[in-house]
Amino acid sequence: MPRLLKLDRMEILGFKSFYGRTRFDFPDGITAVVGPNGCGKSNIGDAISWVLGEQKPSSLRSDRMEDVIFNGSQKRRPLGMAEVSLHFRNLAFGIGSGLVVGDGNGNGNGHDTVLAAATITETQDGVAAPVAIPIVEGMDAPGPQPRVFAIEEIPEQVVVTRRLYRSGESEYILNGERCRLKDIQDLLARTDVGSRLYSSIEQGKIDQILTAKPKDRRALFEEAAGILGYKIKRRQAEAKLEATRANLLRIADITTEVDKQIQSLKRQAAKARRYQRLQEELRGKRLLAVHRRVRLLDDDCQGTAAAQEDLRVREAGAAADLARQEA
């Protein structure tokens, strides 16, 4: 069944300049967030890239990843956690809509981003403030053409959440269950959504595309055609095969070493068995020698006892003769 993911809603808490829980609703169409430099427009794009798995602080205009957590202001204390949630909805057919985040003059900080249509609602103060919504023709994919993805069934509602604590611990949550970043990336990559894909385009990236070489531009076309996912899978499969070959080589080395040890142990076992057999033979011969010696000693003892008895008899006779002679 063909599946596309559409960004319906985003919730931000404690990410950069967003102190309270802020909700962004993304209806159909194209929404532009317009404002002066420094008002936090690019933080919206950074939040989406961050929750999609961005790992480089420099891509988020930060020195460290902990810098994305709200650092406090004159009236508000710093927070200990940043959280961003993206709510996706499955679509069988549809046209991707874009959210243009920028200052409108093309000379901002270089992080203006095309994302999805949005109506911003600040829930901290209970004020709903829709932003300017200019409709721009030709920015999306041409026509509601169906795209077929050879993927397994994806839930009707997909909620991706990322949390970061000041202690450095990070959590990824998919539909309310903790998971790995790879699980989220695998799920979103099947629908051409990710931090490295053209679903999120910075202003600097547009300049790179316009000035890129044909070989570099081809990667973008392959990504748009859905070939990049298969190439990534092929590279992953090749990496797994290479790792398997390395494991087989290690197993062969271990088997060879074990065979050598087995041969040595066999020789040692044969020596041990021969030693045990010789010990048993020596023990038997020692017992036989002791038995013979005991028999000889018994014979000598019997001869000595007989001689002693004979001497007693002779002594008694001599004493009788001596008594007769004295009488």
XYZ file of N, CA, C and O in Angstrom, residues 16-124:
436
model
N 15.642 26.119 22.298
C 16.173 27.436 21.965
C 15.306 28.541 22.560
O 15.205 28.688 23.771
N 14.619 29.332 21.713
C 13.859 30.484 22.214
C 12.440 30.137 22.635
O 11.704 31.017 23.084
N 12.043 28.860 22.524
C 10.679 28.464 22.878
C 10.676 27.992 24.333
O 11.053 26.858 24.625
N 10.253 28.884 25.222
C 10.251 28.551 26.646
C 9.060 27.654 26.998
O 9.239 26.566 27.549
N 7.862 28.104 26.694
C 6.670 27.313 26.991
C 6.359 26.340 25.869
O 6.946 26.379 24.779
N 5.414 25.472 26.134
C 5.001 24.505 25.112
C 4.276 25.246 23.990
O 3.245 25.872 24.194
N 4.831 25.170 22.811
C 4.309 25.871 21.642
C 3.859 24.851 20.616
O 4.584 23.898 20.326
N 2.696 25.084 20.055
C 2.127 24.145 19.092
C 2.026 24.811 17.722
O 1.556 25.948 17.608
N 2.462 24.091 16.708
C 2.364 24.550 15.330
C 1.450 23.591 14.577
O 1.736 22.390 14.499
N 0.362 24.092 14.017
C -0.539 23.296 13.190
C -0.212 23.560 11.725
O -0.071 24.714 11.306
N -0.116 22.502 10.941
C 0.282 22.602 9.545
C -0.880 22.193 8.645
O -1.025 21.012 8.332
N -1.719 23.124 8.210
C -2.780 22.782 7.260
C -2.226 22.691 5.843
O -1.025 22.843 5.618
N -3.107 22.466 4.880
C -2.666 22.395 3.489
C -2.273 23.783 3.004
O -2.728 24.801 3.518
N -1.429 23.814 1.990
C -0.965 25.079 1.450
C 0.444 25.387 1.891
O 1.158 24.530 2.428
N 0.855 26.610 1.671
C 2.215 27.054 1.985
C 2.128 28.211 2.972
O 1.369 29.162 2.768
N 2.864 28.126 4.026
C 2.878 29.170 5.054
C 4.262 29.786 5.121
O 5.263 29.072 5.115
N 4.324 31.096 5.168
C 5.593 31.811 5.298
C 5.645 32.485 6.652
O 4.707 33.186 7.044
N 6.721 32.264 7.374
C 6.961 32.952 8.644
C 7.907 34.105 8.349
O 9.060 33.892 7.980
N 7.411 35.303 8.491
C 8.170 36.492 8.116
C 8.435 37.316 9.372
O 7.544 37.495 10.203
N 9.646 37.794 9.508
C 9.974 38.613 10.658
C 11.399 39.099 10.590
O 12.183 38.663 9.733
N 11.799 39.990 11.458
C 13.170 40.519 11.431
C 14.170 39.476 11.911
O 13.812 38.438 12.468
N 15.418 39.795 11.689
C 16.483 38.908 12.139
C 16.471 38.791 13.661
O 16.283 39.788 14.361
N 16.678 37.557 14.138
C 16.775 37.336 15.571
C 15.471 37.075 16.272
O 15.453 36.958 17.500
N 14.372 36.978 15.541
C 13.084 36.744 16.206
C 12.795 35.256 16.397
O 11.795 34.904 17.018
N 13.633 34.375 15.869
C 13.474 32.944 16.113
C 12.837 32.170 14.979
O 12.376 31.049 15.187
N 12.828 32.734 13.761
C 12.234 32.015 12.628
C 12.999 30.733 12.324
O 12.409 29.668 12.141
N 14.316 30.853 12.268
C 15.126 29.695 11.916
C 15.072 28.604 12.974
O 15.390 27.448 12.688
N 14.673 28.952 14.202
C 14.573 27.940 15.254
C 13.499 26.911 14.936
O 13.571 25.763 15.393
N 12.492 27.323 14.143
C 11.460 26.363 13.749
C 12.063 25.283 12.856
O 11.854 24.088 13.059
N 12.834 25.716 11.862
C 13.503 24.742 11.003
C 14.524 23.919 11.753
O 14.663 22.708 11.513
N 15.246 24.571 12.671
C 16.221 23.825 13.468
C 15.537 22.762 14.315
O 16.069 21.655 14.497
N 14.355 23.081 14.845
C 13.641 22.109 15.679
C 13.240 20.885 14.867
O 13.367 19.749 15.331
N 12.774 21.111 13.630
C 12.383 19.972 12.796
C 13.600 19.148 12.418
O 13.587 17.910 12.488
N 14.689 19.804 12.017
C 15.909 19.057 11.682
C 16.436 18.296 12.893
O 16.926 17.168 12.772
N 16.317 18.913 14.063
C 16.829 18.279 15.291
C 16.054 17.022 15.632
O 16.638 15.979 15.937
N 14.744 17.076 15.564
C 13.942 15.910 15.930
C 14.053 14.822 14.876
O 13.851 13.634 15.168
N 14.411 15.202 13.636
C 14.600 14.196 12.583
C 15.951 13.515 12.677
O 16.232 12.626 11.881
N 16.789 13.929 13.636
C 18.030 13.196 13.866
C 19.296 13.960 13.592
O 20.367 13.344 13.501
N 19.237 15.271 13.455
C 20.452 16.041 13.223
C 21.391 15.914 14.421
O 20.990 16.136 15.563
N 22.656 15.566 14.163
C 23.620 15.308 15.226
C 24.736 16.346 15.295
O 25.516 16.322 16.235
N 24.817 17.239 14.312
C 25.879 18.233 14.308
C 25.376 19.527 14.943
O 24.433 20.133 14.438
N 25.985 19.969 16.035
C 25.558 21.255 16.630
C 25.732 22.422 15.681
O 24.953 23.375 15.712
N 26.755 22.355 14.802
C 26.972 23.464 13.874
C 25.811 23.600 12.895
O 25.492 24.715 12.471
N 25.164 22.503 12.532
C 23.998 22.588 11.648
C 22.817 23.232 12.340
O 21.895 23.713 11.676
N 22.838 23.227 13.675
C 21.781 23.874 14.449
C 22.216 25.238 14.967
O 21.582 25.787 15.866
N 23.330 25.743 14.405
C 23.859 27.055 14.801
C 24.174 27.086 16.291
O 23.841 28.033 16.996
N 24.838 26.039 16.760
C 25.216 25.937 18.171
C 26.618 25.369 18.262
O 27.108 24.692 17.338
N 27.279 25.663 19.363
C 28.610 25.106 19.605
C 28.525 23.710 20.216
O 29.356 22.857 19.930
N 27.555 23.505 21.080
C 27.329 22.209 21.700
C 25.863 21.851 21.556
O 25.004 22.709 21.376
N 25.584 20.553 21.650
C 24.203 20.132 21.520
C 23.363 20.633 22.684
O 22.164 20.892 22.542
N 23.976 20.827 23.876
C 23.223 21.314 25.027
C 22.776 22.762 24.858
O 21.903 23.235 25.601
N 23.357 23.469 23.863
C 22.977 24.866 23.656
C 21.578 25.005 23.085
O 21.033 26.125 23.075
N 20.985 23.926 22.583
C 19.623 24.032 22.044
C 18.587 24.120 23.164
O 17.426 24.434 22.902
N 18.976 23.845 24.399
C 18.056 23.951 25.529
C 17.940 25.420 25.933
O 18.928 26.153 25.935
N 16.738 25.832 26.273
C 16.478 27.226 26.657
C 17.386 27.620 27.819
O 17.357 27.013 28.891
N 18.184 28.674 27.591
C 19.192 29.082 28.574
C 18.710 30.138 29.545
O 19.484 30.609 30.375
N 17.450 30.541 29.435
C 16.924 31.516 30.381
C 16.979 32.932 29.834
O 17.660 33.232 28.850
N 16.239 33.807 30.495
C 16.203 35.230 30.134
C 16.077 36.043 31.421
O 16.249 35.507 32.524
N 15.794 37.316 31.283
C 15.684 38.156 32.471
C 14.504 37.760 33.350
O 14.556 37.895 34.568
N 13.445 37.247 32.740
C 12.250 36.932 33.501
C 11.987 35.434 33.608
O 11.080 35.037 34.340
N 12.753 34.638 32.903
C 12.490 33.199 32.907
C 13.775 32.440 33.204
O 14.853 32.799 32.713
N 13.633 31.428 34.000
C 14.785 30.628 34.418
C 15.167 29.647 33.308
O 14.337 29.286 32.467
N 16.398 29.182 33.306
C 16.798 28.174 32.315
C 16.047 26.860 32.552
O 15.682 26.520 33.676
N 15.857 26.140 31.499
C 15.200 24.834 31.575
C 16.246 23.729 31.524
O 17.363 23.916 31.029
N 15.863 22.583 32.032
C 16.783 21.449 32.043
C 16.531 20.445 30.956
O 17.216 19.418 30.874
N 15.574 20.721 30.078
C 15.239 19.747 29.043
C 14.668 20.475 27.838
O 13.994 21.502 27.964
N 14.964 19.960 26.665
C 14.348 20.424 25.424
C 13.621 19.243 24.784
O 14.137 18.126 24.776
N 12.425 19.515 24.293
C 11.611 18.453 23.707
C 10.899 18.980 22.469
O 10.330 20.077 22.490
N 10.946 18.200 21.398
C 10.247 18.532 20.167
C 9.527 17.282 19.686
O 10.101 16.189 19.675
N 8.255 17.428 19.302
C 7.445 16.309 18.807
C 6.881 16.675 17.449
O 6.356 17.778 17.254
N 6.995 15.755 16.503
C 6.418 15.908 15.169
C 5.300 14.885 15.005
O 5.502 13.695 15.248
N 4.134 15.351 14.594
C 2.977 14.489 14.383
C 2.767 14.347 12.879
O 2.439 15.331 12.191
N 2.963 13.144 12.369
C 2.794 12.858 10.952
C 1.488 12.089 10.743
O 1.036 11.336 11.610
N 0.917 12.264 9.547
C -0.276 11.524 9.152
C -0.019 10.853 7.821
O 0.570 11.443 6.916
N -0.476 9.615 7.694
C -0.261 8.854 6.476
C -1.180 9.336 5.369
O -2.364 9.578 5.575
N -0.651 9.450 4.175
C -1.421 9.820 2.997
C -1.103 8.839 1.871
O 0.063 8.532 1.626
N -2.137 8.373 1.186
C -1.914 7.505 0.035
C -1.497 8.330 -1.176
O -0.653 7.922 -1.967
N -2.083 9.503 -1.337
C -1.734 10.415 -2.420
C -1.657 11.805 -1.834
O -2.299 12.118 -0.846
N -0.894 12.680 -2.424
C -0.864 14.044 -1.924
C 0.305 14.810 -2.456
O 1.242 14.264 -3.035
N 0.212 16.125 -2.282
C 1.285 17.033 -2.696
C 1.916 17.577 -1.442
O 1.220 18.067 -0.557
N 3.225 17.525 -1.345
C 3.906 18.092 -0.184
C 3.796 19.595 -0.181
O 3.993 20.256 -1.190
N 3.395 20.154 0.919
C 3.318 21.606 1.061
C 4.511 22.094 1.839
O 5.158 21.336 2.539
N 4.811 23.392 1.723
C 6.058 23.894 2.287
C 5.856 25.058 3.217
O 4.995 25.895 3.009
N 6.664 25.103 4.244
C 6.714 26.238 5.176
C 8.004 26.982 4.908
O 9.088 26.439 5.075
N 7.885 28.242 4.465
C 9.058 29.050 4.166
C 9.383 29.868 5.403
O 8.600 30.724 5.808
N 10.516 29.579 6.036
C 10.924 30.286 7.241
C 12.074 31.198 6.875
O 13.152 30.729 6.543
N 11.854 32.522 6.898
C 12.911 33.445 6.506
C 12.517 34.877 6.792
O 11.423 35.161 7.260
N 13.412 35.802 6.463
C 13.144 37.200 6.712
C 12.581 37.890 5.485
O 12.317 39.089 5.519
N 12.441 37.153 4.395
C 11.803 37.705 3.221
C 12.711 38.495 2.319
O 12.318 38.857 1.212
N 13.924 38.753 2.732
C 14.803 39.567 1.895
C 15.951 38.775 1.307
O 16.765 39.304 0.591
N 16.046 37.484 1.637
C 17.071 36.642 1.033
C 18.453 36.871 1.560
O 19.404 36.284 1.071
N 18.640 37.724 2.535
C 19.981 37.980 3.065
C 20.012 37.758 4.559
O 20.648 38.488 5.303
N 19.324 36.719 5.010
C 19.277 36.432 6.439
C 20.529 35.728 6.885
O 21.610 35.931 6.349
N 20.357 34.859 7.837
C 21.501 34.184 8.422
C 21.873 32.908 7.687
O 22.685 32.134 8.158
N 21.246 32.633 6.544
C 21.638 31.453 5.785
C 20.965 30.196 6.217
O 21.330 29.128 5.779
N 19.987 30.253 7.092
C 19.327 29.041 7.584
C 17.833 29.076 7.306
O 17.050 28.445 8.001
N 17.396 29.877 6.315
C 15.993 29.891 5.943
C 15.638 28.544 5.368
O 16.378 27.966 4.579
N 14.496 28.002 5.718
C 14.189 26.603 5.455
C 12.797 26.468 4.862
O 11.874 27.156 5.298
N 12.653 25.575 3.876
C 11.353 25.229 3.327
C 10.885 23.964 4.009
O 11.545 22.937 3.940
N 9.717 24.015 4.707
C 9.301 22.876 5.509
C 7.887 22.442 5.156
O 7.694 21.612 4.307
N 6.854 23.009 5.767
C 5.478 22.605 5.517
C 4.567 23.734 5.928
O 4.968 24.662 6.616
N 3.292 23.672 5.509
C 2.359 24.738 5.837
C 2.104 24.783 7.323
O 2.090 23.762 7.991
N 1.872 26.012 7.882
C 1.766 26.111 9.335
C 0.858 27.249 9.756
O 0.773 28.271 9.093
N 0.172 27.034 10.861
C -0.489 28.090 11.610
C 0.003 27.977 13.035
O -0.094 26.915 13.645
N 0.567 29.032 13.582
C 1.277 28.967 14.855
C 0.317 29.326 15.985
O -0.412 30.299 15.906
N 0.340 28.528 17.027
C -0.478 28.773 18.206
C 0.414 28.731 19.427
O 1.065 27.713 19.682
N 0.506 29.799 20.154
C 1.299 29.877 21.383
C 0.391 29.519 22.544
O -0.501 30.296 22.922
N 0.572 28.322 23.082
C -0.312 27.837 24.142
C 0.088 28.336 25.510
O -0.671 28.216 26.457
N 1.317 28.862 25.650
C 1.756 29.320 26.966
C 0.894 30.490 27.445
O 0.483 30.556 28.598
